[in-house]
Amino acid sequence: MKQLVCEMCGGTDLVKIDGFFVCQACGIKYSLEEAKKMTIEGTVDVQGTVTVDDSNELANLYQIARRARDDNNSENAEKYYSQIIIKDPASWEANFYTVYFQTMCCKIGGIRDAAIKLRNCEDSVVQLIKDNVSDEEERRKAVDEIKDRLISISQMLFNAARNHYLRFTNASAYECIYHCCAASDVLYNYGDCLIKYFGDLYGKEIAVPCWKVGIEEYEQLIRLMRANVFAKKEIDKNIVESYGDKIKEYDPDYQAPEVNKSKGCYVATCVYGSYDCPQVWTLRRYRDDTLGATWYGRAFIRVYYAISPTLVKWFGKTKWFKKMWKGKLDRMVKKLQDKGVENTPYEDKDWGK
């Protein structure tokens, strides 16, 4: 008798459990009748039209793909979802998760290209949901599931690019910006696709959360590049204003961050009450002329601009925070001024490329 071989994974270790033959490699179950068909040897003479029913194979593929998806096994999930597309090309699930898990496997240098590929599949995926999912509950579940996945992967890609830039002093600021912007665009575009195909149906509950996370990421990126005058020009700050206006159509109380008005020297500005005052002018000169002149000084500035905005946001209005820092900054300013660093009006220097 011919040996039983799993049609899904090619495994030969099949064990009979509760009336089914179960593949020990992938977990797929075969009924007794299916197992018998798999053991037939020789040539079978069949006349007339033969109809091949692969519905069971497709169901098995979905089972394996979903198991891999839920186990966060990106390699296997992408493998089996790509097989499903061949048999079920109208499946939004297969079309989305094939690209999604390809993106999950990308390296640091491939973040931008992977994010763009994911963004480009969103329109067709949303259209597949509109055309093929008629049940409203199932449709809402599908678009909400995609929202959660996209927010998660956007933040993962964004943080990976950001942390790489902070960790390595020779990392390109421009590359970091391109990677981070592509990661955020995944969210902006998904919300736009929902509006395109469903109008306002999913605007407030699904599109808006995506847009808000995208704006938060852009705000982080702008803060991160605050000290890099040349590179930060690559960031389209108007996107924050544009999507902030879209959000207000569904959430009138929403206030987008004022990214165009925010400046540097966060702690000093908080302590002295202004970005343009003698003490801060001195500190800004020290930042540009001294710290900005060395690689380790620039590395310090990067870390400072990544951390200080959060500190000021949390504690900037407290008396103890200002009191703690004022004494330290006063001593530092005096020391710098004694060394000849001026305290006159100053325009920030374009020191960092």
Tab-separated table of C-alpha atoms in Angstrom:
chain	number	residue	atom	x	y	z
A	1	MET	CA	0.000	0.000	0.000
A	2	LYS	CA	1.166	3.486	-0.835
A	3	GLN	CA	2.496	5.481	2.118
A	4	LEU	CA	0.309	8.307	3.407
A	5	VAL	CA	1.786	11.703	2.556
A	6	CYS	CA	0.301	14.989	3.749
A	7	GLU	CA	-0.898	17.018	0.770
A	8	MET	CA	-0.176	20.291	2.550
A	9	CYS	CA	3.366	19.936	3.882
A	10	GLY	CA	4.593	16.625	2.461
A	11	GLY	CA	4.965	15.059	5.901
A	12	THR	CA	4.722	11.296	6.270
A	13	ASP	CA	4.041	11.085	10.002
A	14	LEU	CA	0.236	10.758	10.078
A	15	VAL	CA	-1.400	9.308	13.201
A	16	LYS	CA	-5.006	8.169	13.559
A	17	ILE	CA	-6.736	10.152	16.311
A	18	ASP	CA	-10.489	10.081	17.024
A	19	GLY	CA	-11.317	8.734	13.583
A	20	PHE	CA	-9.078	11.156	11.667
A	21	PHE	CA	-5.573	10.857	10.312
A	22	VAL	CA	-3.665	13.842	11.728
A	23	CYS	CA	-0.398	15.099	10.234
A	24	GLN	CA	2.062	15.554	13.085
A	25	ALA	CA	4.007	18.174	11.129
A	26	CYS	CA	1.289	20.710	10.314
A	27	GLY	CA	-1.787	19.474	12.194
A	28	ILE	CA	-4.080	18.979	9.182
A	29	LYS	CA	-6.762	16.299	9.616
A	30	TYR	CA	-7.888	13.801	6.973
A	31	SER	CA	-11.056	11.720	7.145
A	32	LEU	CA	-10.946	7.954	6.573
A	33	GLU	CA	-12.293	8.372	3.040
A	34	GLU	CA	-9.688	11.004	2.221
A	35	ALA	CA	-6.933	8.777	3.587
A	36	LYS	CA	-8.131	5.899	1.427
A	37	LYS	CA	-7.976	8.030	-1.706
A	38	MET	CA	-4.426	9.033	-0.823
A	39	THR	CA	-3.325	5.371	-0.678
A	40	ILE	CA	-4.651	4.227	-4.080
A	41	GLU	CA	-1.824	2.959	-6.291
A	42	GLY	CA	-1.731	2.353	-10.044
A	43	THR	CA	-3.592	3.974	-12.930
A	44	VAL	CA	-7.298	4.665	-12.699
A	45	ASP	CA	-9.341	4.760	-15.915
A	46	VAL	CA	-11.783	7.628	-15.747
A	47	GLN	CA	-14.185	8.490	-18.567
A	48	GLY	CA	-16.128	11.708	-19.096
A	49	THR	CA	-15.536	15.126	-17.518
A	50	VAL	CA	-13.618	15.186	-14.260
A	51	THR	CA	-14.399	17.891	-11.734
A	52	VAL	CA	-11.713	18.511	-9.141
A	53	ASP	CA	-13.027	19.693	-5.783
A	54	ASP	CA	-10.211	21.482	-3.989
A	55	SER	CA	-12.442	23.156	-1.418
A	56	ASN	CA	-11.021	20.956	1.323
A	57	GLU	CA	-7.468	21.851	0.321
A	58	LEU	CA	-8.341	25.560	0.359
A	59	ALA	CA	-9.913	25.225	3.803
A	60	ASN	CA	-6.765	23.480	5.005
A	61	LEU	CA	-4.596	26.247	3.606
A	62	TYR	CA	-6.645	28.870	5.443
A	63	GLN	CA	-6.321	26.846	8.643
A	64	ILE	CA	-2.535	26.614	8.349
A	65	ALA	CA	-2.134	30.267	7.300
A	66	ARG	CA	-4.270	31.561	10.169
A	67	ARG	CA	-2.439	29.401	12.674
A	68	ALA	CA	0.875	30.815	11.459
A	69	ARG	CA	-0.593	34.341	11.548
A	70	ASP	CA	-1.810	33.978	15.131
A	71	ASP	CA	1.556	32.488	16.144
A	72	ASN	CA	3.353	35.457	14.535
A	73	ASN	CA	5.196	33.071	12.254
A	74	SER	CA	5.735	35.568	9.445
A	75	GLU	CA	7.599	33.234	7.106
A	76	ASN	CA	4.963	30.482	7.132
A	77	ALA	CA	2.051	32.902	7.132
A	78	GLU	CA	3.356	34.622	4.011
A	79	LYS	CA	4.026	31.236	2.388
A	80	TYR	CA	0.528	29.827	2.871
A	81	TYR	CA	-1.373	33.058	2.231
A	82	SER	CA	0.464	33.387	-1.081
A	83	GLN	CA	-0.779	29.889	-1.984
A	84	ILE	CA	-4.339	30.883	-1.090
A	85	ILE	CA	-4.240	33.809	-3.535
A	86	ILE	CA	-3.722	31.368	-6.402
A	87	LYS	CA	-6.841	29.406	-5.461
A	88	ASP	CA	-8.908	32.293	-4.114
A	89	PRO	CA	-7.737	35.536	-5.787
A	90	ALA	CA	-10.718	37.519	-4.460
A	91	SER	CA	-9.695	36.902	-0.841
A	92	TRP	CA	-8.984	40.211	0.883
A	93	GLU	CA	-7.402	38.277	3.723
A	94	ALA	CA	-4.853	36.505	1.531
A	95	ASN	CA	-4.073	39.603	-0.528
A	96	PHE	CA	-3.482	41.693	2.588
A	97	TYR	CA	-1.579	39.242	4.753
A	98	THR	CA	0.748	38.097	1.991
A	99	VAL	CA	2.137	41.626	1.694
A	100	TYR	CA	1.803	42.314	5.420
A	101	PHE	CA	4.022	39.396	6.409
A	102	GLN	CA	6.506	40.183	3.667
A	103	THR	CA	6.803	43.607	5.278
A	104	MET	CA	7.221	42.054	8.720
A	105	CYS	CA	10.336	40.260	7.484
A	106	CYS	CA	12.093	43.329	6.051
A	107	LYS	CA	15.482	44.560	7.273
A	108	ILE	CA	16.311	48.105	8.427
A	109	GLY	CA	17.535	49.148	5.006
A	110	GLY	CA	14.362	47.844	3.356
A	111	ILE	CA	11.799	49.604	5.552
A	112	ARG	CA	10.899	52.284	3.025
A	113	ASP	CA	10.387	49.895	0.094
A	114	ALA	CA	8.441	47.405	2.223
A	115	ALA	CA	6.179	50.121	3.644
A	116	ILE	CA	5.498	51.514	0.169
A	117	LYS	CA	4.559	48.039	-1.062
A	118	LEU	CA	2.181	47.596	1.858
A	119	ARG	CA	0.666	51.025	1.242
A	120	ASN	CA	0.151	50.244	-2.435
A	121	CYS	CA	-1.858	47.085	-1.694
A	122	GLU	CA	-4.353	48.866	0.565
A	123	ASP	CA	-6.576	50.244	-2.192
A	124	SER	CA	-7.157	46.859	-3.838
A	125	VAL	CA	-7.661	45.139	-0.478
A	126	VAL	CA	-10.343	47.633	0.597
A	127	GLN	CA	-12.017	47.277	-2.782
A	128	LEU	CA	-12.031	43.475	-2.394
A	129	ILE	CA	-13.788	43.883	0.946
A	130	LYS	CA	-16.369	46.200	-0.587
A	131	ASP	CA	-17.035	43.902	-3.561
A	132	ASN	CA	-16.951	40.502	-1.847
A	133	VAL	CA	-17.971	40.904	1.787
A	134	SER	CA	-21.698	41.593	1.861
A	135	ASP	CA	-22.394	41.017	5.551
A	136	GLU	CA	-21.974	44.351	7.341
A	137	GLU	CA	-20.721	42.788	10.576
A	138	GLU	CA	-18.067	40.782	8.735
A	139	ARG	CA	-17.118	43.818	6.660
A	140	ARG	CA	-16.625	45.987	9.726
A	141	LYS	CA	-14.648	43.226	11.395
A	142	ALA	CA	-12.364	43.012	8.349
A	143	VAL	CA	-11.591	46.742	8.075
A	144	ASP	CA	-11.078	46.957	11.842
A	145	GLU	CA	-8.713	43.986	11.806
A	146	ILE	CA	-6.641	45.642	9.087
A	147	LYS	CA	-6.586	48.901	11.066
A	148	ASP	CA	-5.105	47.182	14.117
A	149	ARG	CA	-2.512	45.385	12.019
A	150	LEU	CA	-1.480	48.525	10.164
A	151	ILE	CA	-1.126	50.622	13.312
A	152	SER	CA	1.021	47.902	14.848
A	153	ILE	CA	3.324	47.459	11.860
A	154	SER	CA	3.583	51.206	11.203
A	155	GLN	CA	4.766	51.799	14.756
A	156	MET	CA	7.149	48.859	14.534
A	157	LEU	CA	8.758	50.148	11.318
A	158	PHE	CA	8.829	53.753	12.542
A	159	ASN	CA	10.497	52.860	15.845
A	160	ALA	CA	13.006	50.579	14.146
A	161	ALA	CA	14.140	53.383	11.828
A	162	ARG	CA	14.135	55.951	14.634
A	163	ASN	CA	16.085	53.766	17.061
A	164	HIS	CA	18.640	52.891	14.394
A	165	TYR	CA	19.245	56.594	13.808
A	166	LEU	CA	19.650	57.278	17.527
A	167	ARG	CA	21.922	54.301	18.085
A	168	PHE	CA	24.371	54.828	15.252
A	169	THR	CA	25.956	58.270	14.981
A	170	ASN	CA	26.846	57.724	11.318
A	171	ALA	CA	23.264	56.817	10.372
A	172	SER	CA	21.801	58.993	7.631
A	173	ALA	CA	19.204	61.486	8.793
A	174	TYR	CA	17.683	61.510	5.321
A	175	GLU	CA	17.352	57.726	5.284
A	176	CYS	CA	15.700	57.830	8.695
A	177	ILE	CA	13.197	60.422	7.457
A	178	TYR	CA	12.349	58.434	4.318
A	179	HIS	CA	11.809	55.232	6.306
A	180	CYS	CA	9.704	56.915	9.008
A	181	CYS	CA	7.545	58.862	6.553
A	182	ALA	CA	6.845	55.715	4.526
A	183	ALA	CA	5.794	53.916	7.713
A	184	SER	CA	3.367	56.726	8.610
A	185	ASP	CA	1.987	56.936	5.070
A	186	VAL	CA	0.703	53.380	5.502
A	187	LEU	CA	-1.806	54.779	8.020
A	188	TYR	CA	-2.701	57.973	6.192
A	189	ASN	CA	-3.445	56.079	2.997
A	190	TYR	CA	-5.554	53.376	4.651
A	191	GLY	CA	-7.874	55.984	6.135
A	192	ASP	CA	-8.124	57.650	2.719
A	193	CYS	CA	-9.015	54.318	1.071
A	194	LEU	CA	-11.817	53.714	3.559
A	195	ILE	CA	-13.315	57.111	2.797
A	196	LYS	CA	-12.921	56.489	-0.947
A	197	TYR	CA	-14.896	53.228	-0.946
A	198	PHE	CA	-17.225	53.570	2.052
A	199	GLY	CA	-17.731	57.291	2.496
A	200	ASP	CA	-18.071	58.302	6.135
A	201	LEU	CA	-19.191	54.844	7.290
A	202	TYR	CA	-15.851	53.991	8.914
A	203	GLY	CA	-14.464	57.506	9.170
A	204	LYS	CA	-14.677	58.202	12.885
A	205	GLU	CA	-14.048	54.740	14.299
A	206	ILE	CA	-11.387	53.390	11.940
A	207	ALA	CA	-9.909	56.064	9.645
A	208	VAL	CA	-9.452	58.690	12.377
A	209	PRO	CA	-7.419	56.443	14.745
A	210	CYS	CA	-5.068	55.669	11.856
A	211	TRP	CA	-4.631	59.343	11.005
A	212	LYS	CA	-4.008	60.241	14.652
A	213	VAL	CA	-1.213	57.689	15.018
A	214	GLY	CA	0.281	58.920	11.750
A	215	ILE	CA	0.333	62.489	13.078
A	216	GLU	CA	1.897	61.351	16.352
A	217	GLU	CA	4.668	59.645	14.402
A	218	TYR	CA	5.280	62.729	12.281
A	219	GLU	CA	5.459	64.859	15.406
A	220	GLN	CA	8.080	62.521	16.875
A	221	LEU	CA	10.072	62.648	13.654
A	222	ILE	CA	10.014	66.453	13.528
A	223	ARG	CA	11.250	66.605	17.130
A	224	LEU	CA	13.945	64.059	16.373
A	225	MET	CA	15.257	66.127	13.454
A	226	ARG	CA	14.873	69.488	15.172
A	227	ALA	CA	18.617	70.060	15.356
A	228	ASN	CA	19.297	68.918	11.805
A	229	VAL	CA	18.337	71.998	9.824
A	230	PHE	CA	18.981	70.539	6.373
A	231	ALA	CA	17.431	67.107	6.857
A	232	LYS	CA	14.260	68.311	8.565
A	233	LYS	CA	13.347	70.239	5.415
A	234	GLU	CA	12.589	66.853	3.852
A	235	ILE	CA	9.651	66.409	6.236
A	236	ASP	CA	6.358	67.689	4.852
A	237	LYS	CA	4.919	69.372	7.929
A	238	ASN	CA	1.774	70.309	6.003
A	239	ILE	CA	0.685	66.679	6.243
A	240	VAL	CA	0.062	67.143	9.962
A	241	GLU	CA	-2.156	70.160	9.284
A	242	SER	CA	-3.923	68.447	6.384
A	243	TYR	CA	-4.828	65.301	8.288
A	244	GLY	CA	-5.559	67.307	11.406
A	245	ASP	CA	-8.293	69.056	9.393
A	246	LYS	CA	-9.639	65.694	8.201
A	247	ILE	CA	-9.795	64.427	11.776
A	248	LYS	CA	-11.725	67.534	12.868
A	249	GLU	CA	-14.485	66.635	10.426
A	250	TYR	CA	-15.224	63.633	12.668
A	251	ASP	CA	-13.770	64.867	15.949
A	252	PRO	CA	-14.255	68.670	16.209
A	253	ASP	CA	-12.416	68.866	19.547
A	254	TYR	CA	-9.202	67.393	18.166
A	255	GLN	CA	-6.152	69.659	18.322
A	256	ALA	CA	-3.268	68.774	16.022
A	257	PRO	CA	0.243	69.496	17.347
A	258	GLU	CA	1.695	72.835	16.228
A	259	VAL	CA	4.758	71.340	14.603
A	260	ASN	CA	5.630	74.505	12.677
A	261	LYS	CA	5.795	76.654	15.778
A	262	SER	CA	7.748	74.393	18.099
A	263	LYS	CA	11.449	75.124	18.555
A	264	GLY	CA	14.485	73.579	20.239
A	265	CYS	CA	16.205	73.979	23.620
A	266	TYR	CA	13.128	72.571	25.321
A	267	VAL	CA	14.326	72.499	28.931
A	268	ALA	CA	15.988	75.912	28.734
A	269	THR	CA	12.949	77.434	27.045
A	270	CYS	CA	10.748	75.946	29.768
A	271	VAL	CA	12.967	77.293	32.568
A	272	TYR	CA	13.491	80.800	31.151
A	273	GLY	CA	10.064	81.128	29.568
A	274	SER	CA	11.255	81.971	26.049
A	275	TYR	CA	13.309	80.600	23.193
A	276	ASP	CA	14.590	84.115	22.523
A	277	CYS	CA	16.213	85.433	25.676
A	278	PRO	CA	19.882	86.096	26.659
A	279	GLN	CA	20.368	82.823	28.536
A	280	VAL	CA	18.919	80.669	25.739
A	281	TRP	CA	20.834	82.608	23.074
A	282	THR	CA	24.025	81.638	24.906
A	283	LEU	CA	22.997	77.987	25.143
A	284	ARG	CA	22.002	77.870	21.476
A	285	ARG	CA	25.422	79.191	20.472
A	286	TYR	CA	27.041	76.502	22.606
A	287	ARG	CA	24.863	73.865	20.968
A	288	ASP	CA	25.673	74.979	17.415
A	289	ASP	CA	29.321	76.032	17.728
A	290	THR	CA	30.627	73.508	20.253
A	291	LEU	CA	28.391	70.430	20.399
A	292	GLY	CA	27.541	70.591	16.711
A	293	ALA	CA	31.195	70.559	15.759
A	294	THR	CA	31.886	66.956	16.838
A	295	TRP	CA	30.212	63.605	16.144
A	296	TYR	CA	29.723	62.867	19.842
A	297	GLY	CA	28.281	66.334	20.352
A	298	ARG	CA	25.788	65.728	17.554
A	299	ALA	CA	24.966	62.332	19.069
A	300	PHE	CA	24.180	64.060	22.375
A	301	ILE	CA	21.938	66.564	20.576
A	302	ARG	CA	20.010	63.738	18.901
A	303	VAL	CA	19.347	62.034	22.221
A	304	TYR	CA	18.472	65.337	23.877
A	305	TYR	CA	15.876	66.257	21.259
A	306	ALA	CA	14.380	62.775	21.467
A	307	ILE	CA	13.956	62.847	25.263
A	308	SER	CA	13.571	66.466	26.418
A	309	PRO	CA	10.203	67.191	24.728
A	310	THR	CA	8.622	64.353	26.701
A	311	LEU	CA	10.179	65.529	29.968
A	312	VAL	CA	8.905	69.065	29.408
A	313	LYS	CA	5.470	67.755	28.436
A	314	TRP	CA	5.205	65.735	31.640
A	315	PHE	CA	6.909	68.025	34.158
A	316	GLY	CA	7.370	71.412	32.497
A	317	LYS	CA	4.565	73.073	34.421
A	318	THR	CA	5.780	71.910	37.837
A	319	LYS	CA	7.747	74.232	40.139
A	320	TRP	CA	10.220	71.570	41.229
A	321	PHE	CA	11.228	70.823	37.632
A	322	LYS	CA	12.016	74.461	36.831
A	323	LYS	CA	13.748	74.981	40.176
A	324	MET	CA	15.903	71.887	39.724
A	325	TRP	CA	17.083	72.927	36.275
A	326	LYS	CA	17.382	76.678	36.760
A	327	GLY	CA	20.352	76.483	39.111
A	328	LYS	CA	22.208	74.084	36.806
A	329	LEU	CA	21.503	76.173	33.708
A	330	ASP	CA	22.383	79.473	35.429
A	331	ARG	CA	25.800	78.088	36.362
A	332	MET	CA	26.333	76.715	32.887
A	333	VAL	CA	25.308	79.971	31.203
A	334	LYS	CA	27.604	82.017	33.459
A	335	LYS	CA	30.523	79.692	32.749
A	336	LEU	CA	29.941	79.938	28.995
A	337	GLN	CA	29.599	83.715	29.086
A	338	ASP	CA	32.810	83.972	31.138
A	339	LYS	CA	34.495	82.084	28.300
A	340	GLY	CA	33.234	84.643	25.807
A	341	VAL	CA	30.040	83.025	24.494
A	342	GLU	CA	27.705	85.912	23.671
A	343	ASN	CA	24.158	86.443	24.931
A	344	THR	CA	22.905	88.665	22.103
A	345	PRO	CA	20.074	87.811	19.654
A	346	TYR	CA	20.949	84.759	17.617
A	347	GLU	CA	19.719	82.831	14.581
A	348	ASP	CA	20.197	79.065	14.719
A	349	LYS	CA	23.112	77.804	12.692
A	350	ASP	CA	22.660	75.270	9.865
A	351	TRP	CA	25.322	72.976	11.313
A	352	GLY	CA	23.995	69.485	10.691
A	353	LYS	CA	23.552	67.593	7.452
